[in-house]
Coordinates of C-alpha atoms in Angstrom, one line a residue:
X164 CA 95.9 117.8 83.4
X165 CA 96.9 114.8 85.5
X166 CA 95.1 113.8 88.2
X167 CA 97.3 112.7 91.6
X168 CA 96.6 110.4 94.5
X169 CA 98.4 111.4 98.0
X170 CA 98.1 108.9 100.4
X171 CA 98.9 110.6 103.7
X172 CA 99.5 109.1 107.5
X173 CA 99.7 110.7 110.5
X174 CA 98.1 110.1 114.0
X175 CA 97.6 114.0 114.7
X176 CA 94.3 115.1 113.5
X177 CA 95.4 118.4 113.2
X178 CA 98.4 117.7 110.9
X179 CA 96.2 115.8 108.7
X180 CA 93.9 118.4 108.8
X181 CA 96.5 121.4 107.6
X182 CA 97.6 119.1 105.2
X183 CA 94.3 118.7 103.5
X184 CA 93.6 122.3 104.1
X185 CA 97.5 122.6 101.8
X186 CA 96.3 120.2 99.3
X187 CA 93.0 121.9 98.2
X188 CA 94.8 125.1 97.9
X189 CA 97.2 124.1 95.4
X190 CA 96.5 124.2 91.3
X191 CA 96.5 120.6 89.9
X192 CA 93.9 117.8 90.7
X193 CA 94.6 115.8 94.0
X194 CA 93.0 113.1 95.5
X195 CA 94.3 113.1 99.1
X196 CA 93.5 109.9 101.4
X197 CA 94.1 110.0 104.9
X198 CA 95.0 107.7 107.2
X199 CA 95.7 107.9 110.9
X200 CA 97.7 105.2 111.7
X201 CA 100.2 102.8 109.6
X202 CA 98.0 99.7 109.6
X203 CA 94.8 101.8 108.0
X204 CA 97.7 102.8 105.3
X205 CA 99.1 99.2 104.3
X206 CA 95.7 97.7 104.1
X207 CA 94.5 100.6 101.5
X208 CA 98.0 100.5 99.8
X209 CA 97.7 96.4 99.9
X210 CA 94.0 96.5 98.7
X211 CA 93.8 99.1 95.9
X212 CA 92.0 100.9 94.2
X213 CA 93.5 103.4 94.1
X214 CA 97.3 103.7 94.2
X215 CA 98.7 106.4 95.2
X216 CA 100.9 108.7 93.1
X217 CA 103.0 109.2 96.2
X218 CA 102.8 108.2 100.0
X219 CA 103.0 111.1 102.9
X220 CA 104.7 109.0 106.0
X221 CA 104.9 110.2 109.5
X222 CA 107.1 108.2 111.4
X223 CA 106.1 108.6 115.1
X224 CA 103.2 106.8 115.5
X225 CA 101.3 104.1 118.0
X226 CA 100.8 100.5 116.6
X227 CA 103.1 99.8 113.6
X228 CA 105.4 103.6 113.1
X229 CA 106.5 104.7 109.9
X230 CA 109.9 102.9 110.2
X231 CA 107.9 99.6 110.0
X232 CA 105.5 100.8 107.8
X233 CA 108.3 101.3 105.1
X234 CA 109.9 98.2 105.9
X235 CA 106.7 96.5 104.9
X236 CA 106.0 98.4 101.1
X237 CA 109.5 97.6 100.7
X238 CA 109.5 94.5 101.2
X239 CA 106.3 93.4 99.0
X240 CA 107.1 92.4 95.4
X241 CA 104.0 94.1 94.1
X242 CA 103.9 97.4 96.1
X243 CA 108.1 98.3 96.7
X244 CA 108.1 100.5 93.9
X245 CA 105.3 103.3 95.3
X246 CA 107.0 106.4 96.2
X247 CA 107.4 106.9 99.7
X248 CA 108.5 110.8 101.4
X249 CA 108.9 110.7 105.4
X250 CA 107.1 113.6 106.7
X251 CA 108.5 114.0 110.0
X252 CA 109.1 116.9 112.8
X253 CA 112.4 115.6 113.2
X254 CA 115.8 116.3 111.5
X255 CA 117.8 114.1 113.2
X256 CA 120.5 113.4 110.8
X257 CA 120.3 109.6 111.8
X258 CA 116.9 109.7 111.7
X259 CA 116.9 110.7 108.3
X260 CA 120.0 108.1 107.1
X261 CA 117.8 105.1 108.5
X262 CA 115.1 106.5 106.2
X263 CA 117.0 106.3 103.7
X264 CA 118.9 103.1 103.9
X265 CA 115.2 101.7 104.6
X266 CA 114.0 103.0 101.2
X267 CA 111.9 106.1 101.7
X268 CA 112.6 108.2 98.1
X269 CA 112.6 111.2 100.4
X270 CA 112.4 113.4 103.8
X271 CA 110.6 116.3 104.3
X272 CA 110.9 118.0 108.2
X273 CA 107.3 119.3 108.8
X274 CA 107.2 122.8 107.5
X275 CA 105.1 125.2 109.7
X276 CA 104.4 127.3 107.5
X277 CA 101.2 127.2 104.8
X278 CA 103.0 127.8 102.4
X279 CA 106.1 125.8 102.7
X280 CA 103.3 122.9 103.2
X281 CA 101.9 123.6 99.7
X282 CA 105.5 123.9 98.4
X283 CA 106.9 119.9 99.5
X284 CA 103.6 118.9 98.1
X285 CA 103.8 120.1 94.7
X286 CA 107.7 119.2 94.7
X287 CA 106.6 115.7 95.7
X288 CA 103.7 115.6 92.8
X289 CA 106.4 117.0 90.6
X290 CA 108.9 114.4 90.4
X291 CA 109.3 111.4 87.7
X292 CA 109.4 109.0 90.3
X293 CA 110.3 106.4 88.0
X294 CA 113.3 107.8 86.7
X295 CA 114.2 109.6 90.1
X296 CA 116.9 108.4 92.3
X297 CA 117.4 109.4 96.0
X298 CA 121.1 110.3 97.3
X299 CA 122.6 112.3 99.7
X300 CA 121.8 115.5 97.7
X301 CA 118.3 115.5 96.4
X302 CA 117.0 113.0 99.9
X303 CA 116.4 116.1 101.9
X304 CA 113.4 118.2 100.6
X305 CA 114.3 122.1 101.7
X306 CA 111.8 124.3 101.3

């Protein structure tokens, strides 16, 4: 059984919380790190071990917000490649193009319930993210 690493930001305890409470309910071995804000994210994606299987990204968020965040994995040589899924409350269709055109592999609108929650994240562990390639079609996780 393969063993995945979530890294997962988001300045609301509470969020993080349900998320972690999503993860430890679902079937296959996780190892979720949280973080609550995007510096505390680049510096454990920048100084590894471990490396994530896939990266959780809130966008809204004091100090540097998921839009920079991205920006920055994107634009290091060594790191551009980790998978990246905005998990936002919004739906904002421009919101999610900028997303997009910044590099995120994917967008997933906060789901309120459990078990839509536990449903992105075994999508998102589910993927080949090596061989998987975001367009207008497949961008938008619905649950």
């Amino acid at each position: 059984m393969t063993n995945y690493t979530i890294f997962y930001t988001d300045d609301d305890e509470d969020d993080l919380s349900i998320f972690a409470d999503a993860v430890e309910s679902i079937k296959q071995k996780i190892t979720l790190q949280t973080y609550t804000g995007g510096e505390k994210l680049l510096d454990a994606i920048f100084n590894p071990p471990p490396t994530p299987h896939v990266v959780f990204l809130d966008l809204n968020m004091p100090g540097k917000n998921g839009f920079e965040v991205l920006e920055e994995i994107r634009n290091s040589e060594d790191k551009k490649d980790i998978p990246v899924i905005i998990y936002s409350t919004s739906s904002e269709p421009s919101i999610i193009e900028k997303c997009r055109n910044l590099g995120a592999n994917g967008f997933i609108t906060k789901p309120v319930l459990m078990s839509d929650i536990i449903k992105s994240i075994e999508h998102a562990i589910s993927i080949n993210w090596k061989q998987f390639v975001p367009n207008k079609s497949n961008f938008v996780f619905k649950y």
